[in-house]
Coordinates of N, CA and C in Angstrom, one line a residue:
X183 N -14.2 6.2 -4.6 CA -13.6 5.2 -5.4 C -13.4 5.6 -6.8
X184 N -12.6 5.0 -7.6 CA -12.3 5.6 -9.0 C -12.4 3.9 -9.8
X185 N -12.5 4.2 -11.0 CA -12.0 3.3 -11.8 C -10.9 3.8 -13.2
X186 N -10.2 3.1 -13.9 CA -9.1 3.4 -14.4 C -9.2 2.7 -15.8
X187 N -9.2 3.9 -16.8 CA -9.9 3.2 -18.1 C -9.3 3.7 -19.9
X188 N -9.0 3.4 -20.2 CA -8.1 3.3 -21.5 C -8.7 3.6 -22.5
X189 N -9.3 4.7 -23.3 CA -9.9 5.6 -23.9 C -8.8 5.7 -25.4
X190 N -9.3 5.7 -26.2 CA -9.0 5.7 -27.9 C -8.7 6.9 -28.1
X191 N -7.5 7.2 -29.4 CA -7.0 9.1 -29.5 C -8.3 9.5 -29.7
X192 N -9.4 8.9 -30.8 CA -10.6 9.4 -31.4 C -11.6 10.2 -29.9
X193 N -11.8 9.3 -28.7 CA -12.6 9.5 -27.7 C -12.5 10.5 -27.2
X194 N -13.5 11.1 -26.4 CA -13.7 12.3 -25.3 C -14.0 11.9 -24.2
X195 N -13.0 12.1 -23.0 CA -14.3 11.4 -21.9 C -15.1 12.2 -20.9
X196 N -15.3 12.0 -20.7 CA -16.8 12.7 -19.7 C -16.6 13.9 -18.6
X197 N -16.9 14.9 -18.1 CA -16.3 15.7 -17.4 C -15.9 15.0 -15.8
X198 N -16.3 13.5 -15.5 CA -15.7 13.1 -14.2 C -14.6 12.8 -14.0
X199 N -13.5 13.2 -14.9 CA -12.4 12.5 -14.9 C -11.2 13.6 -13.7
X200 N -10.5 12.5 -13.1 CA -9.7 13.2 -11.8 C -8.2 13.6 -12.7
X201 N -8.0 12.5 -13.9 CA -6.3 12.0 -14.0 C -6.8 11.9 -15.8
X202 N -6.2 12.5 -16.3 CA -6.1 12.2 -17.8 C -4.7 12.5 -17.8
X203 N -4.2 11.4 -19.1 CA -2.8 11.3 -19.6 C -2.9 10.6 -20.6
X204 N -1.9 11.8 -22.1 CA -2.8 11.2 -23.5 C -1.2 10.5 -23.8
X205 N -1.1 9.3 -24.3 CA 0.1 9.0 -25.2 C -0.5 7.8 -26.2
X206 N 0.9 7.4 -26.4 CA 0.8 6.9 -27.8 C -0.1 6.0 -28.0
X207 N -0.7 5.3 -27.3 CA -1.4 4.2 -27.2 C -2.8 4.3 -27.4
X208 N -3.0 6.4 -26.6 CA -4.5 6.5 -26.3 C -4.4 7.2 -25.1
X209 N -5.6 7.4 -24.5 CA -6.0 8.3 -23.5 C -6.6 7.0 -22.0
X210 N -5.7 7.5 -20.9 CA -5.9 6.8 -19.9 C -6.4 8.1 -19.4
X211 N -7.7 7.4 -18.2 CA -8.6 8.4 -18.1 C -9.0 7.7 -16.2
X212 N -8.7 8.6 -15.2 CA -8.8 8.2 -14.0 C -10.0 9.1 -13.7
X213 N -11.2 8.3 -13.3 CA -12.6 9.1 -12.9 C -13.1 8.7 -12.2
X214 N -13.8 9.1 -11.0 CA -14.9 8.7 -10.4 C -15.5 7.4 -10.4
X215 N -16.5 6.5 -9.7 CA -16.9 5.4 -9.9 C -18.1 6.2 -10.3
X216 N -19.1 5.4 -11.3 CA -19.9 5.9 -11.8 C -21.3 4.5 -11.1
X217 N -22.6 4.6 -10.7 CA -23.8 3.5 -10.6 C -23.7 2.6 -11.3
X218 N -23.7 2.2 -12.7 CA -23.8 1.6 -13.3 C -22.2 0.8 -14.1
X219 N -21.0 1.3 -13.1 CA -19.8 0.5 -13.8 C -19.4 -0.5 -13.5
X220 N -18.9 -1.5 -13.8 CA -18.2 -2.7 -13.3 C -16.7 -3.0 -14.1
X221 N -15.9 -3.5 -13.4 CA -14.5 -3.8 -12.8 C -14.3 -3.4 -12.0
X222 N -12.7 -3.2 -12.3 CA -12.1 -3.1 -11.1 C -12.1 -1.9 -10.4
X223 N -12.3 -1.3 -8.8 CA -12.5 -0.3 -8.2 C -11.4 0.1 -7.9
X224 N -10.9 1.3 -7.5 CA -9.6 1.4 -6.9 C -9.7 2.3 -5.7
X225 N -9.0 2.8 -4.7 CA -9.2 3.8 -3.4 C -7.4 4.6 -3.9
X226 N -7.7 5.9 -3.0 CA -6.4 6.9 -3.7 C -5.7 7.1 -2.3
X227 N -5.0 7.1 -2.5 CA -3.6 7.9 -1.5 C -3.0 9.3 -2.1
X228 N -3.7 10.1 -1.5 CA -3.3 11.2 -1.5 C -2.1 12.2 -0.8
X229 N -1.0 12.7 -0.7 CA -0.4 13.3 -0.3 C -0.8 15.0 -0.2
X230 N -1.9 15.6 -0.3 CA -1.8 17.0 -0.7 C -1.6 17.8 0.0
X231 N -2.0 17.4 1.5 CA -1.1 17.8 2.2 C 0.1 18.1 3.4
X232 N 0.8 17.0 2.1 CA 2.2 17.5 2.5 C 2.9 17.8 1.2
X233 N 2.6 18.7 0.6 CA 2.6 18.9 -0.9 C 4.3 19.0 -1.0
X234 N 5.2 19.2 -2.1 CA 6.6 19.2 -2.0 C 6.8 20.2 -3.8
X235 N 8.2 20.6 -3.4 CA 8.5 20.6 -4.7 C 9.2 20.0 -5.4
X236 N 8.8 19.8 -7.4 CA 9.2 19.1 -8.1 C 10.5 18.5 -7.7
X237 N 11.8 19.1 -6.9 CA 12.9 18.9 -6.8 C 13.4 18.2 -6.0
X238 N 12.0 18.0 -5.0 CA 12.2 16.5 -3.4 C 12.4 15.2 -3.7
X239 N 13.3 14.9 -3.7 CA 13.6 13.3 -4.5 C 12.9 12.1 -3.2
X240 N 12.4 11.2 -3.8 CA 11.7 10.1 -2.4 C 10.5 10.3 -2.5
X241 N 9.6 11.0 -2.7 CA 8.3 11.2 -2.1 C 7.7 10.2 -2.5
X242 N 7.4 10.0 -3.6 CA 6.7 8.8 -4.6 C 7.0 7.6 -3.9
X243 N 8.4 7.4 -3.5 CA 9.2 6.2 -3.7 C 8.8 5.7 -2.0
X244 N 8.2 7.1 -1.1 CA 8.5 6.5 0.4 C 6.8 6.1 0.7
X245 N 6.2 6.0 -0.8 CA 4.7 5.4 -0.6 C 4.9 4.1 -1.5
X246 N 4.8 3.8 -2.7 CA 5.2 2.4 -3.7 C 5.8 1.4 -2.8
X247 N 7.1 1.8 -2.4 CA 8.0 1.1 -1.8 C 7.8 0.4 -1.0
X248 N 7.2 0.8 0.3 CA 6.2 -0.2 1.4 C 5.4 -1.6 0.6
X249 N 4.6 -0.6 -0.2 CA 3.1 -1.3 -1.6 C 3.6 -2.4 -2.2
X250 N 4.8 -2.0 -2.7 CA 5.2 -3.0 -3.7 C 6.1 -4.3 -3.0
X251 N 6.7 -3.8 -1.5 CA 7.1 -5.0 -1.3 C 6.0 -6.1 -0.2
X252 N 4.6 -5.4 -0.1 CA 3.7 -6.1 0.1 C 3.0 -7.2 -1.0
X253 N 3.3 -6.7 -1.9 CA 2.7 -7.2 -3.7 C 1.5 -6.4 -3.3
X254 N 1.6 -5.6 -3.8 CA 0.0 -4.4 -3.7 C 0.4 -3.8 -5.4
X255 N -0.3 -3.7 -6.0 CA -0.5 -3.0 -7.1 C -0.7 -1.9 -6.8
X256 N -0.4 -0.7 -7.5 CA -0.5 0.8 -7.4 C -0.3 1.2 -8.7
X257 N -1.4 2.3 -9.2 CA -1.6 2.9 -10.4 C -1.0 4.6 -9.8
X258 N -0.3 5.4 -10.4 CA 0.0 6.5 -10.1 C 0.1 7.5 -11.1
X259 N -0.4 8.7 -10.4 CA -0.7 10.0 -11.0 C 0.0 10.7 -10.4
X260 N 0.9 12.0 -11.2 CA 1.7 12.7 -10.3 C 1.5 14.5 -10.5
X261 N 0.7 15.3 -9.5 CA 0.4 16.2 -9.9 C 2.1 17.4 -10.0
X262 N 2.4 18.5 -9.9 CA 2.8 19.4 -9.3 C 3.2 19.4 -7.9
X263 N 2.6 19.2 -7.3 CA 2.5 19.3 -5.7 C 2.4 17.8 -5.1
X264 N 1.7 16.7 -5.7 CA 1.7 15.7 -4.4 C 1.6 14.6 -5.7
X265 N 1.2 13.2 -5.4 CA 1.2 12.2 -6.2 C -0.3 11.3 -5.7
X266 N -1.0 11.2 -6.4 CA -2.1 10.2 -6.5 C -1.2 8.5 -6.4
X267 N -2.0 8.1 -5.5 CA -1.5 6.4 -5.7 C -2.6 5.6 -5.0
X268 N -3.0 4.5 -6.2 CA -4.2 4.4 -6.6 C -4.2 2.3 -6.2
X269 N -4.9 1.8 -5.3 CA -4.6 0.7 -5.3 C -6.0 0.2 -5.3
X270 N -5.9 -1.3 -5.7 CA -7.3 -1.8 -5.9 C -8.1 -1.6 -4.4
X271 N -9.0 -1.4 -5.2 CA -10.7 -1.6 -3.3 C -10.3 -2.5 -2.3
X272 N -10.1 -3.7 -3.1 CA -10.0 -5.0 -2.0 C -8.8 -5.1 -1.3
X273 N -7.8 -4.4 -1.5 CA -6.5 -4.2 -1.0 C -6.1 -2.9 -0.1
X274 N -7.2 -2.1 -0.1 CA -7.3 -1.0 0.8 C -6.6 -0.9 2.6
X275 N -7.5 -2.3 2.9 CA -7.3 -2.3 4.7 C -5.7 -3.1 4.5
X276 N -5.2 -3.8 3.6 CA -3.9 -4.4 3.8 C -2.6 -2.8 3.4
X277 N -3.4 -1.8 2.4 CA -2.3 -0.9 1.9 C -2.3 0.1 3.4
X278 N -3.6 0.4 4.0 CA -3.4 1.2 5.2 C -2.7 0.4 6.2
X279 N -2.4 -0.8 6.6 CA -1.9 -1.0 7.5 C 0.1 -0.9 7.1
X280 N -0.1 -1.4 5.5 CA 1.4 -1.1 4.9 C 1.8 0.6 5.4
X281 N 1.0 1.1 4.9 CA 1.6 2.4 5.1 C 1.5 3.0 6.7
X282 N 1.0 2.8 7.3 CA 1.3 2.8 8.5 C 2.6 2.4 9.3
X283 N 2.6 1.2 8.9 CA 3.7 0.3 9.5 C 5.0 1.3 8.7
X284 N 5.0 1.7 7.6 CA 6.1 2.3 7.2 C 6.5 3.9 7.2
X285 N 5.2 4.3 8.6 CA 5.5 5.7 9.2 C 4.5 6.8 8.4
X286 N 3.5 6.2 7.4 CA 2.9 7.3 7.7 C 1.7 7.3 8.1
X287 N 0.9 8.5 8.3 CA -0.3 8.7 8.8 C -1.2 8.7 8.0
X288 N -2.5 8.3 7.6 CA -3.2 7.5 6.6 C -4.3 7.8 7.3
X289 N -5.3 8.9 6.9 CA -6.7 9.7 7.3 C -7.9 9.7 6.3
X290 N -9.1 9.3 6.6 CA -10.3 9.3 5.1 C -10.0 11.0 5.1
X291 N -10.6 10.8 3.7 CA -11.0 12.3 3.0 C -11.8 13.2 3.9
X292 N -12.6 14.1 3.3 CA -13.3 14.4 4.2 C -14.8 13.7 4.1
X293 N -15.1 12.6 4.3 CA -15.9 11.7 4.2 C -16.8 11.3 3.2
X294 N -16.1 12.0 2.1 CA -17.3 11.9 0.4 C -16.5 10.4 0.5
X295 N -17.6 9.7 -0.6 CA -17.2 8.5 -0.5 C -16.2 8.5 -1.7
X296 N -15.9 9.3 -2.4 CA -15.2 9.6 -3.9 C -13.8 10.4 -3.2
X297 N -13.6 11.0 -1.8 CA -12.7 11.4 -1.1 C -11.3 10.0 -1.6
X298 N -9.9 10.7 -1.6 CA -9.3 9.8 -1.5 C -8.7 9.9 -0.1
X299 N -7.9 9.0 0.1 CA -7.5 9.0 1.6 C -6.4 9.8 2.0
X300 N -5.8 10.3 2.7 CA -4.9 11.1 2.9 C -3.6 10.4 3.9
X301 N -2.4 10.7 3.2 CA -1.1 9.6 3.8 C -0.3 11.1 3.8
X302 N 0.4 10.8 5.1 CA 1.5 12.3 5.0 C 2.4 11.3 6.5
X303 N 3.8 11.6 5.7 CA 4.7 11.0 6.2 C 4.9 11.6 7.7

């Protein structure tokens, strides 16, 4: 599980972070769930392997797309090779069944509980 958290230019954050992205605003910082945090939790969709190049147009769009016309919220990170897409905890069993229904295959990590889940079209 991760949580997703909004960090000041001034701040450092911690070495558990998965997803840093600095702009104007400040530093959004995707890490780990930590023992002692509270809000909101999130679970990841991982694509890594079916990794693509920068130039494959869709990939993003053939995971959201399902999500969004379920009303599923999704937070996203987009590496090189695959795209993080990040939906709240409590909405987990409704996004696997979305993405299933919309063709892809949706497998746990390798069972760390900080694993994200793996979706390959």
């Amino acid at each position: 599980m991760f949580v997703i958290e909004h960090l000041s230019h001034a701040a450092s954050p911690e070495n558990d972070w998965i997803v840093l992205v600095r702009a104007p605003e400040g530093l959004t910082v995707v890490r780990t769930v930590r023992p002692l945090d509270s809000g909101e939790r999130w679970i990841g969709f991982y694509g890594g392997a079916t990794a693509h190049d920068l130039d494959v147009p869709g990939m993003l769009s053939a995971l959201v797309k399902p999500l969004a016309e379920a009303s599923i919220p999704v937070f996203v990170a987009s590496t090189s090779h695959a795209d993080l897409v990040l939906v709240p905890q409590q909405r987990k069993h409704q996004a696997v069944i979305v993405l299933e229904g919309a063709g892809h295959q949706v497998e746990s990590g390798d069972g760390e509980a900080d694993e994200p889940f793996w979706s390959q079209p």
